[in-house]
Coordinates of C-alpha atoms (C1' of nucleotides) in Angstrom, one line a residue:
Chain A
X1 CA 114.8 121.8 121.2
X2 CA 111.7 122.6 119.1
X3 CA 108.5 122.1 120.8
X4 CA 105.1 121.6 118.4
X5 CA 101.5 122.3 119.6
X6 CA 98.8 121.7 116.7
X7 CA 95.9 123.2 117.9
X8 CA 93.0 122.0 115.7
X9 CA 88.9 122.7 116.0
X10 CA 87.1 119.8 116.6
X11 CA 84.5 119.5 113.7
X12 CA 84.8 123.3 113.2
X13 CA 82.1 124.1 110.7
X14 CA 79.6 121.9 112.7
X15 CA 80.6 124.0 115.7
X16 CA 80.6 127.6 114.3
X17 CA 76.9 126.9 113.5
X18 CA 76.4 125.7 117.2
X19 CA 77.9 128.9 118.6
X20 CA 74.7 130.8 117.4
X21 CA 72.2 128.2 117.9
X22 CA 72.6 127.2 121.6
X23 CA 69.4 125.4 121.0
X24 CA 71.6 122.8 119.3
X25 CA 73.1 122.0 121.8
X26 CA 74.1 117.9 122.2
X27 CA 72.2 117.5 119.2
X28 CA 73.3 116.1 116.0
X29 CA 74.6 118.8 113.0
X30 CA 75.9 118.5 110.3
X31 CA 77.2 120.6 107.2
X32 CA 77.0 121.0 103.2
X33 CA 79.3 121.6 100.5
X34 CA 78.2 124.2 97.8
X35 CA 74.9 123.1 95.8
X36 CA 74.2 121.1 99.0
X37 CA 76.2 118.6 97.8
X38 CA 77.7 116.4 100.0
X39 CA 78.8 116.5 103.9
X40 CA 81.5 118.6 104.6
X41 CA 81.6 118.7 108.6
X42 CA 79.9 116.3 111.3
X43 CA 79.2 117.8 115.1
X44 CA 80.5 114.9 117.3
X45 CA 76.4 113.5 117.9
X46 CA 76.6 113.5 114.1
X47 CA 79.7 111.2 113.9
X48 CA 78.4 108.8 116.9
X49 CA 75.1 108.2 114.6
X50 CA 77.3 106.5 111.7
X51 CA 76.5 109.5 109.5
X52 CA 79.6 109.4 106.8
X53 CA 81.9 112.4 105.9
X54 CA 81.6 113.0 102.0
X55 CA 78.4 111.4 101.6
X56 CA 76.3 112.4 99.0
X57 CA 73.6 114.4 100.7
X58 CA 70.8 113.2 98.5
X59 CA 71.0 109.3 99.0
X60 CA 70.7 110.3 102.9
X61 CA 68.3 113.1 103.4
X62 CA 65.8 110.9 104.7
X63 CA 67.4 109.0 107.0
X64 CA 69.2 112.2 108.3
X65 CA 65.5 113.8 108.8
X66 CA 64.8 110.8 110.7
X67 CA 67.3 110.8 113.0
X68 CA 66.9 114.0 113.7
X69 CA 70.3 115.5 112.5
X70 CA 69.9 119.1 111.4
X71 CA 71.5 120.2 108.3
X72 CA 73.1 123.6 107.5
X73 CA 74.5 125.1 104.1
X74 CA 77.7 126.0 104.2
X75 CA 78.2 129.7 105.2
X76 CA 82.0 130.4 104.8
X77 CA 82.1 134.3 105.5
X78 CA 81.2 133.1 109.3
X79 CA 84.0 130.0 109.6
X80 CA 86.6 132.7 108.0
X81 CA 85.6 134.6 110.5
X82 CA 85.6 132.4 113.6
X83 CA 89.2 131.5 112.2
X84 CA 90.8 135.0 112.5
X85 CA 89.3 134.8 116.3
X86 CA 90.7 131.6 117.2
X87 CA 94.5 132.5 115.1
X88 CA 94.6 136.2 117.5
X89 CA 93.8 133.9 120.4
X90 CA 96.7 131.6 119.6
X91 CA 98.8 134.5 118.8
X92 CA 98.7 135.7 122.7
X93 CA 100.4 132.4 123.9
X94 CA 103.2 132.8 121.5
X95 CA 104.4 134.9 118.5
X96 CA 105.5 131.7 116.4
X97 CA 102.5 130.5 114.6
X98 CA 102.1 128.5 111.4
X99 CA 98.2 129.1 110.5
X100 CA 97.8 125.6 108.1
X101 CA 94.6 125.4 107.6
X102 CA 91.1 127.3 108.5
X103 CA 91.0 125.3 111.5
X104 CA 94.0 124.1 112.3
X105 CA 97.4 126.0 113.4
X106 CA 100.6 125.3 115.2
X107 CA 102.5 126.6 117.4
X108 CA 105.3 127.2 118.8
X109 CA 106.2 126.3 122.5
X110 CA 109.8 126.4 123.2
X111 CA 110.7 127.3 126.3
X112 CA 107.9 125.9 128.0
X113 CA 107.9 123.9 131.4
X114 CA 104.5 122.8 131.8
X115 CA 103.7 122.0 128.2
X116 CA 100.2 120.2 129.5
X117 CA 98.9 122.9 131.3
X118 CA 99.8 125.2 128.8
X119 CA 97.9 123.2 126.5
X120 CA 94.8 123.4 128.8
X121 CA 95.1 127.2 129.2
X122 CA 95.0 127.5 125.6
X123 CA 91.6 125.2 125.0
X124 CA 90.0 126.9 127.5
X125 CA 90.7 130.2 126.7
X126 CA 89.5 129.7 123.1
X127 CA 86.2 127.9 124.2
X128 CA 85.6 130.6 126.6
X129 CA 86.7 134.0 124.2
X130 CA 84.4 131.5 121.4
X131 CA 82.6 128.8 122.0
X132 CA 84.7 126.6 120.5
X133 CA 86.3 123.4 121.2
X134 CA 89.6 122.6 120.4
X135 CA 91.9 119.8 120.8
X136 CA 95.6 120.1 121.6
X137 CA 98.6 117.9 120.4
X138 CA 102.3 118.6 121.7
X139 CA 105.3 116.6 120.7
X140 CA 109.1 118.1 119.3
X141 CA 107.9 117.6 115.3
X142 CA 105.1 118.6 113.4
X143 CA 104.1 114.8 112.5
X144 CA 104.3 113.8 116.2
X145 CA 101.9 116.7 117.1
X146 CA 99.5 115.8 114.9
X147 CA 99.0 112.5 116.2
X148 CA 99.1 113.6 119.9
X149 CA 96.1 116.0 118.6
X150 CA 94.4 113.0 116.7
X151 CA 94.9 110.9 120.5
X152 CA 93.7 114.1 122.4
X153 CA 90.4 114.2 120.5
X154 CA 89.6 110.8 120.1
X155 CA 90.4 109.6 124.3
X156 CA 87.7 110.9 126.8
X157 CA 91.2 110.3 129.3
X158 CA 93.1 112.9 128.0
X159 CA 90.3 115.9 128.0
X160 CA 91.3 117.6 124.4
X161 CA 95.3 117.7 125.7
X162 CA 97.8 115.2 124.6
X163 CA 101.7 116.1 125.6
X164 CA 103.6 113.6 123.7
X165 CA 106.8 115.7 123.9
X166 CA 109.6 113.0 125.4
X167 CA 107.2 111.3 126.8
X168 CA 107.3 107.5 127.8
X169 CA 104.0 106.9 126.0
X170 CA 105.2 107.8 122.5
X171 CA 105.9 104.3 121.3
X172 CA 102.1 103.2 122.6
X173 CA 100.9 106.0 120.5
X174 CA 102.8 105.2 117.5
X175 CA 101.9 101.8 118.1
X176 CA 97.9 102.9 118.1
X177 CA 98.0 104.9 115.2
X178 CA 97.6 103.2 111.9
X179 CA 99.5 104.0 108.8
X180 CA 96.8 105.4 107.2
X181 CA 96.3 108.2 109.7
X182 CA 99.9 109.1 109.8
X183 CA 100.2 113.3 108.5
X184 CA 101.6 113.0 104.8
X185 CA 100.3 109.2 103.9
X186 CA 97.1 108.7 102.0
X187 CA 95.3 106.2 100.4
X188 CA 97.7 105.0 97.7
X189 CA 101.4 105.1 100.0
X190 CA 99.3 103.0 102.9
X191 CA 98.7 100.4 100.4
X192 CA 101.9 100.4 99.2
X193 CA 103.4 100.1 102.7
X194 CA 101.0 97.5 103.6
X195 CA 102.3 95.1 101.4
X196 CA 105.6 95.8 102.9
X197 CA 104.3 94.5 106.0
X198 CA 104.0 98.1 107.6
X199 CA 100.7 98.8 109.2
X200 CA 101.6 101.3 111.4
X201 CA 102.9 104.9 112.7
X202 CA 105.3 102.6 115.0
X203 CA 106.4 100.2 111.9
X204 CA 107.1 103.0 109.5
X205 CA 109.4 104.9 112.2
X206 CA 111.6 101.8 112.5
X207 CA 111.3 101.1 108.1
X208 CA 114.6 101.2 106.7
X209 CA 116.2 104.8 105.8
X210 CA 117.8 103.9 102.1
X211 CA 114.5 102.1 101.2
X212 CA 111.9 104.4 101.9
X213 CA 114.1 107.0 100.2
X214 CA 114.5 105.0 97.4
X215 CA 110.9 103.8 96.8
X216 CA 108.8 106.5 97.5
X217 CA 110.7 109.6 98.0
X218 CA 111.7 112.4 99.9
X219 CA 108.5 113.1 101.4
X220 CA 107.8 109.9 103.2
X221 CA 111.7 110.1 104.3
X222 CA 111.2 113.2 106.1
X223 CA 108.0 111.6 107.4
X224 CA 109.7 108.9 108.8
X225 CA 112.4 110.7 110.1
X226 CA 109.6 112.9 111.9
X227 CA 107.8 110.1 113.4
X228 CA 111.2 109.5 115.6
X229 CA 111.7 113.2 116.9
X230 CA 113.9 114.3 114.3
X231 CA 111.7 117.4 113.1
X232 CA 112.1 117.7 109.2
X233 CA 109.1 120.1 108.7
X234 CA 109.3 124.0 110.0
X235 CA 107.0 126.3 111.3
X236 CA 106.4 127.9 108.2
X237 CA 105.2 131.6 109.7
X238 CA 104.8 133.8 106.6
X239 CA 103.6 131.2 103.9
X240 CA 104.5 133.0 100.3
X241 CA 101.4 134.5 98.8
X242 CA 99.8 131.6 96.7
X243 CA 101.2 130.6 93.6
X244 CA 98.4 129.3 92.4
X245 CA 94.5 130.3 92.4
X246 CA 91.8 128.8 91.3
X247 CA 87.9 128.9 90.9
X248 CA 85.9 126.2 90.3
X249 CA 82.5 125.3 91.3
X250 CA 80.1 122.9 89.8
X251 CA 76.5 123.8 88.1
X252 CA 73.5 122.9 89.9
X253 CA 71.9 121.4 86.7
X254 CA 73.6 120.5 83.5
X255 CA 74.8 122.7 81.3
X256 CA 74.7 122.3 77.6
X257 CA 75.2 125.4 75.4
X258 CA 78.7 127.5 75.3
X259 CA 77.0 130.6 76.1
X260 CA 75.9 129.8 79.5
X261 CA 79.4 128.3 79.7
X262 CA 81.0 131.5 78.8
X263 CA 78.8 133.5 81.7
X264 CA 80.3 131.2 84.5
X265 CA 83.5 131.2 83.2
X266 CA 83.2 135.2 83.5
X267 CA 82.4 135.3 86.5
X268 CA 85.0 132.6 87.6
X269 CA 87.3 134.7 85.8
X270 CA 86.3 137.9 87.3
X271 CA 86.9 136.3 90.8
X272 CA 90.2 135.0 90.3
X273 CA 91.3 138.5 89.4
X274 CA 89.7 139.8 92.5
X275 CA 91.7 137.5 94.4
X276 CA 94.9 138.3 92.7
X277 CA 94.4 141.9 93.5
X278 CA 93.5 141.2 97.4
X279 CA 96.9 139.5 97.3
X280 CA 99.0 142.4 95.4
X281 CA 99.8 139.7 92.8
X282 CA 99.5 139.0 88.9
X283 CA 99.7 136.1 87.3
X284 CA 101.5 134.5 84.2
X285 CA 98.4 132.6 82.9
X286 CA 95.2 131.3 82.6
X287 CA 94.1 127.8 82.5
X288 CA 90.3 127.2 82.0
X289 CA 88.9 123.3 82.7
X290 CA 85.8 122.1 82.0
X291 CA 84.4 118.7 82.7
X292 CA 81.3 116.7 82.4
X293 CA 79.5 114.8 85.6
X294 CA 81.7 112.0 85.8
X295 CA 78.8 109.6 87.6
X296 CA 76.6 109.6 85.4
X297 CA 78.0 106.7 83.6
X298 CA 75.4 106.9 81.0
X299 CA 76.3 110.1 79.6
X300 CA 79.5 110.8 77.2
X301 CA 82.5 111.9 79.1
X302 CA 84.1 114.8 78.2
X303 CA 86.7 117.0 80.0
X304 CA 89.3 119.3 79.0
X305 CA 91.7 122.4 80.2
X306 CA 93.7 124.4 78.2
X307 CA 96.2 127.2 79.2
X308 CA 96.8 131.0 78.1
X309 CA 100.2 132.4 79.0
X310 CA 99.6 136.4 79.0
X311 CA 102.4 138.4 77.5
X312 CA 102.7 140.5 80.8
X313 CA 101.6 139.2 84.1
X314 CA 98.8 140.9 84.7
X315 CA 95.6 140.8 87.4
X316 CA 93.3 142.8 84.6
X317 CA 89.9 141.8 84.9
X318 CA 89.1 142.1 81.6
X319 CA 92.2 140.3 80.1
X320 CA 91.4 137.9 81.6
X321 CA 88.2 137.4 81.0
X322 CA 88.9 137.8 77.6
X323 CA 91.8 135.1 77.6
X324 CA 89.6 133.1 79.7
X325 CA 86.6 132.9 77.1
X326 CA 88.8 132.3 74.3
X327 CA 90.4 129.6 76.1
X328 CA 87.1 128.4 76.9
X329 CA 86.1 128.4 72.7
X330 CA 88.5 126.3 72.2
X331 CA 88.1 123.2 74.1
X332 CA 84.2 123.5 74.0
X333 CA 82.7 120.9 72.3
X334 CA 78.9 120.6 71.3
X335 CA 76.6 117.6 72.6
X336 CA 78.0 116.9 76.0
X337 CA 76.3 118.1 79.6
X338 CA 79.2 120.0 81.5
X339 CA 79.0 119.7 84.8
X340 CA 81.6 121.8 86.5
X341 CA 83.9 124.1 85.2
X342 CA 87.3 126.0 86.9
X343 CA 89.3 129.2 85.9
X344 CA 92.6 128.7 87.8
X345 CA 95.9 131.7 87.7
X346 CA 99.3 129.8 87.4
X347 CA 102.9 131.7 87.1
X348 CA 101.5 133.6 90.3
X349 CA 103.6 136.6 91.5
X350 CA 103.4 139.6 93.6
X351 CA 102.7 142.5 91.1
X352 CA 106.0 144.4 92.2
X353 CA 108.5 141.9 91.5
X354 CA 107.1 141.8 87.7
X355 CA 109.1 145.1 86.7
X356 CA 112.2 143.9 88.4
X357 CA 111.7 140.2 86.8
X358 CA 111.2 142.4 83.2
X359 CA 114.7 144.3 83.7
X360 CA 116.6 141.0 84.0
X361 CA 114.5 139.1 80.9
X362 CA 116.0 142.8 78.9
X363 CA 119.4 142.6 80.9
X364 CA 119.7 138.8 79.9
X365 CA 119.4 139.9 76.1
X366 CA 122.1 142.5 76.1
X367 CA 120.5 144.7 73.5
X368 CA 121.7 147.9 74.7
X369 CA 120.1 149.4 71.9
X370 CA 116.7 147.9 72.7
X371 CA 116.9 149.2 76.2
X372 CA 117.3 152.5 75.4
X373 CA 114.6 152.5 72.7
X374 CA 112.2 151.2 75.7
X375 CA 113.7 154.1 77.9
X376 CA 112.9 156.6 74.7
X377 CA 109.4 155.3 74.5
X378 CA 108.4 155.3 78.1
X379 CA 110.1 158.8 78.6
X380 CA 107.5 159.9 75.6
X381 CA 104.6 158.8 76.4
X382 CA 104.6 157.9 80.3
X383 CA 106.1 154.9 82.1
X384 CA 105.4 151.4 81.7
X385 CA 104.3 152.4 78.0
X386 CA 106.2 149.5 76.6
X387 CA 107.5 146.2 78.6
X388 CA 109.4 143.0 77.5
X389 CA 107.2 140.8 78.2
X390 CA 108.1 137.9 81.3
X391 CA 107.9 134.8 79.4
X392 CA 108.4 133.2 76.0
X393 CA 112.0 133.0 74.4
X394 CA 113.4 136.2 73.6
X395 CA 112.6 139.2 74.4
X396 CA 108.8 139.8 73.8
X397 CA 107.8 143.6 73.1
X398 CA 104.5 144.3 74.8
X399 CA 103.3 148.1 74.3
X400 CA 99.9 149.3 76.4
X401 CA 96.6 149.4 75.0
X402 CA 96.4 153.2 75.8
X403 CA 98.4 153.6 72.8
X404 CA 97.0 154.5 69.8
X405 CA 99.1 152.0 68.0
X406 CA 99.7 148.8 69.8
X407 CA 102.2 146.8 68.6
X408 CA 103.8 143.3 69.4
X409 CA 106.9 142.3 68.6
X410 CA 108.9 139.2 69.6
X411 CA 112.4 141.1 68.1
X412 CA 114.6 143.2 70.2
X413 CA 115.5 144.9 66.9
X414 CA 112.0 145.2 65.7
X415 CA 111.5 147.7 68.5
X416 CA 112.6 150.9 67.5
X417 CA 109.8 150.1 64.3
X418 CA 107.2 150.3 66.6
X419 CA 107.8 153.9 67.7
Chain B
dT1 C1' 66.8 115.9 89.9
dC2 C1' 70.8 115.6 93.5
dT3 C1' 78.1 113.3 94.5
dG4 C1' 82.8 120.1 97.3
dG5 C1' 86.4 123.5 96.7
dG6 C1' 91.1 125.1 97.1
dG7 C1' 95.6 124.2 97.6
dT8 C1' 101.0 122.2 97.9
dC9 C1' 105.0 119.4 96.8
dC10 C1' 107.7 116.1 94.1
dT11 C1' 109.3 113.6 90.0
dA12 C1' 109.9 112.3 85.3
dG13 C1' 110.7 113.6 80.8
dG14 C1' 111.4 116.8 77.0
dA15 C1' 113.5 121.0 74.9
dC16 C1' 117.3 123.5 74.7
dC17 C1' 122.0 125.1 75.5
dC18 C1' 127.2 124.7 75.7
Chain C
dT1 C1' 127.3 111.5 61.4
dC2 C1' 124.1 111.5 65.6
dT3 C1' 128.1 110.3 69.2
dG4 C1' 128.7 112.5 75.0
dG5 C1' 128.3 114.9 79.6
dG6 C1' 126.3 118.4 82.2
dG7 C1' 123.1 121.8 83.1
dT8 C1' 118.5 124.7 83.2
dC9 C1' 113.8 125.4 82.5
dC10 C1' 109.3 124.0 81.8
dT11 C1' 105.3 121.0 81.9
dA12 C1' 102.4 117.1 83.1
dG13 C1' 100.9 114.1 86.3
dG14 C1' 100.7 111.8 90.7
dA15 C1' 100.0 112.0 95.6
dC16 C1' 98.7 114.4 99.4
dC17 C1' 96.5 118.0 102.6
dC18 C1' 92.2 120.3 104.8

DNA sequence: TCTGGGGTCCTAGGACCC
DNA sequence: TCTGGGGTCCTAGGACCC
């Protein structure tokens, strides 16, 4: 039997910034997104003052001055680190660990007799090792746990530590919880099952198999299926590296003319290939996406993305900037005030798989001849000198800049031309 | 003046092939 | 002439997560 703990830091940005200010202690904090945008994180004094997550910081500056609240930009380097502290804690209660989010993680507990103690041991260890508070939510799915952790942190009865695992109080919990904070149903699904009469966690457990599959899916299937023990969702230990990665940030102050455009696009560019890299990976393409400030209603509304497939994968800084900025020239349009823009890598893979994805595109085509030409040049003038290229019908001959000739070809018999 | 950033999964529909 | 089943691959868009 699989046993779930979801260990999840109670308004974790909030906190990191109390660890080094114990002066801030039981007072209200709370925390910005980039540009000082709106409310990421609310300490718990925060919350019990009404003050709203996602709120537009500048409408309630004031009244957060006046109540005292003290207000942090956001400093991610410090939560990333916190994070790896709290994940090596977690890793000395047991080796099976999902790490879901930068504050949350579950583990695994099988083989555990005391699962609420256990779950004690592990908040206080953290809080001691970091300061931090946790809360702790056990049950034999991954759904389940989370709403024993949701219980844990809201009830001053159960401390932090809820072990819903076979337990006689499972149905009161499902019964408490409203569809709305159920792990996997947002906004649109809750209204949907509303007007099927299901409100919640306890309703949608007992909805009808064949109907929920039918109307909304797999997803909410395995959900339900979850909500009644049956555990659908896996640790998942060694997620895949990303498949996709993205940049995106919005400009403090309108931005109007494609040059300025093209510098953060750049430097978006230049940071997606920096992340590729840290990850060993390359990626098939580029999309670029560029919007205007959607509330202000008064302005004309513009927004647009456009992708570049490369004809390698590749994690080249410069290509792709350089596919990035074309990219960017071509869905640029004069008069409007851009207000954010994005550089994302799709087609993401790990840099070593490319050559062995690149001898099955030239297996697939069966051009002996073709092969061997690629063999002759690469033999010449150093490996990797020419490639088929990953994507696009065909085969797609890609020789290196280094070359004094490059040459493209999208011909298998075009290829021994190029030499 | 001022409204976050970074992801995943699923499904439907079109292109293309035999 | 344009009719059929079965399959894959790709893309766009919706919904959700923290």
């Amino acid at each position: 039997m699989k046993i779930y703990a979801l260990i999840d830091c109670n308004s974790f940005y909030a906190s990191c910034e109390k660890v080094f200010r114990p002066d801030l202690k039981n007072r209200p904090v709370v925390v910005l997104s980039n540009n000082d945008g709106c409310i990421i994180a609310r300490s718990a004094e925060a919350k019990a003052l009404g003050v709203e997550m996602g709120g537009p910081y500048f409408k309630i500056k004031a009244e957060l001055a006046r109540k005292g609240v003290r207000v942090f930009s956001s400093n991610y380097e410090l939560y990333g680190d916190m994070s790896a502290r709290v994940m090596d804690i977690l890793r000395g209660f047991s080796p099976d660990i999902e790490v879901y989010s930068i504050d949350e993680a579950f583990v695994g507990l099988d083989g555990t007799d005391d699962l609420d103690a256990e779950g004690r041991r592990i908040k206080r260890r953290i809080y001691t090792w970091t300061g931090l508070p946790v809360s702790v939510g056990i049950a034999e799915t991954k759904t389940l746990a989370k709403i024993a952790n949701r219980i844990a942190k809201k009830s001053p009865k159960a401390g932090g530590v809820l072990d819903l695992f076979k337990s006689r109080f499972r149905e009161k919990a499902l019964e408490a919880t409203d569809i709305i904070d159920i792990w996997g149903v947002g906004r649109r699904l809750s209204k949907r099952l509303r007007n099927m009469g299901i409100n919640s966690a306890l309703d949608l457990s007992r909805a009808n198999e064949q109907i929920i599959r039918k109307e909304f899916g797999v997803t909410l299937l395995r959900t339900v299926l979850e909500l009644r023990g049956i555990s659908c969702i896996p640790l998942d230990m060694a997620p895949p590296p990303k498949q996709g990665i993205c940049f995106s940030r919005s400009f403090g102050r309108p931005v109007e003319e494609l040059r300025e455009l093209k510098e953060a696009v750049a430097s978006y560019s230049a940071r997606v290939a920096e992340k590729l890299r840290g990850q060993e990976s390359v990626a098939g393409a580029i999309d670029i996406y560029i919007t205007t400030n959607r509330f202000r209603e008064e302005d004309p509304q513009y927004s647009a993305h456009l992708t570049r497939t490369f004809p390698v994968a590749t994690s080249d800084t410069s290509e792709i900037i350089d596919y990035a900025a074309s990219g960017l020239e071509r869905i640029f349009r004069a008069g409007y005030r851009y207000k954010k823009a994005a550089v994302t890598a799709t087609g993401v893979v790990p840099a070593d798989s490319v050559q062995t994805n690149l001898f099955d595109t030239a297996m697939r085509g069966r051009n002996e001849n073709a092969i061997s030409v690629m063999d002759e040049l690469n033999h010449r003038f150093g490996r990797d000198t020419v490639v088929p290229a990953a994507t696009g019908l065909g085969a797609a001959w890609h020789m290196r800049r280094e070359m004094k000739s490059p040459a493209y070809t999208t011909d298998w018999d075009e290829l021994p031309r190029a030499i």
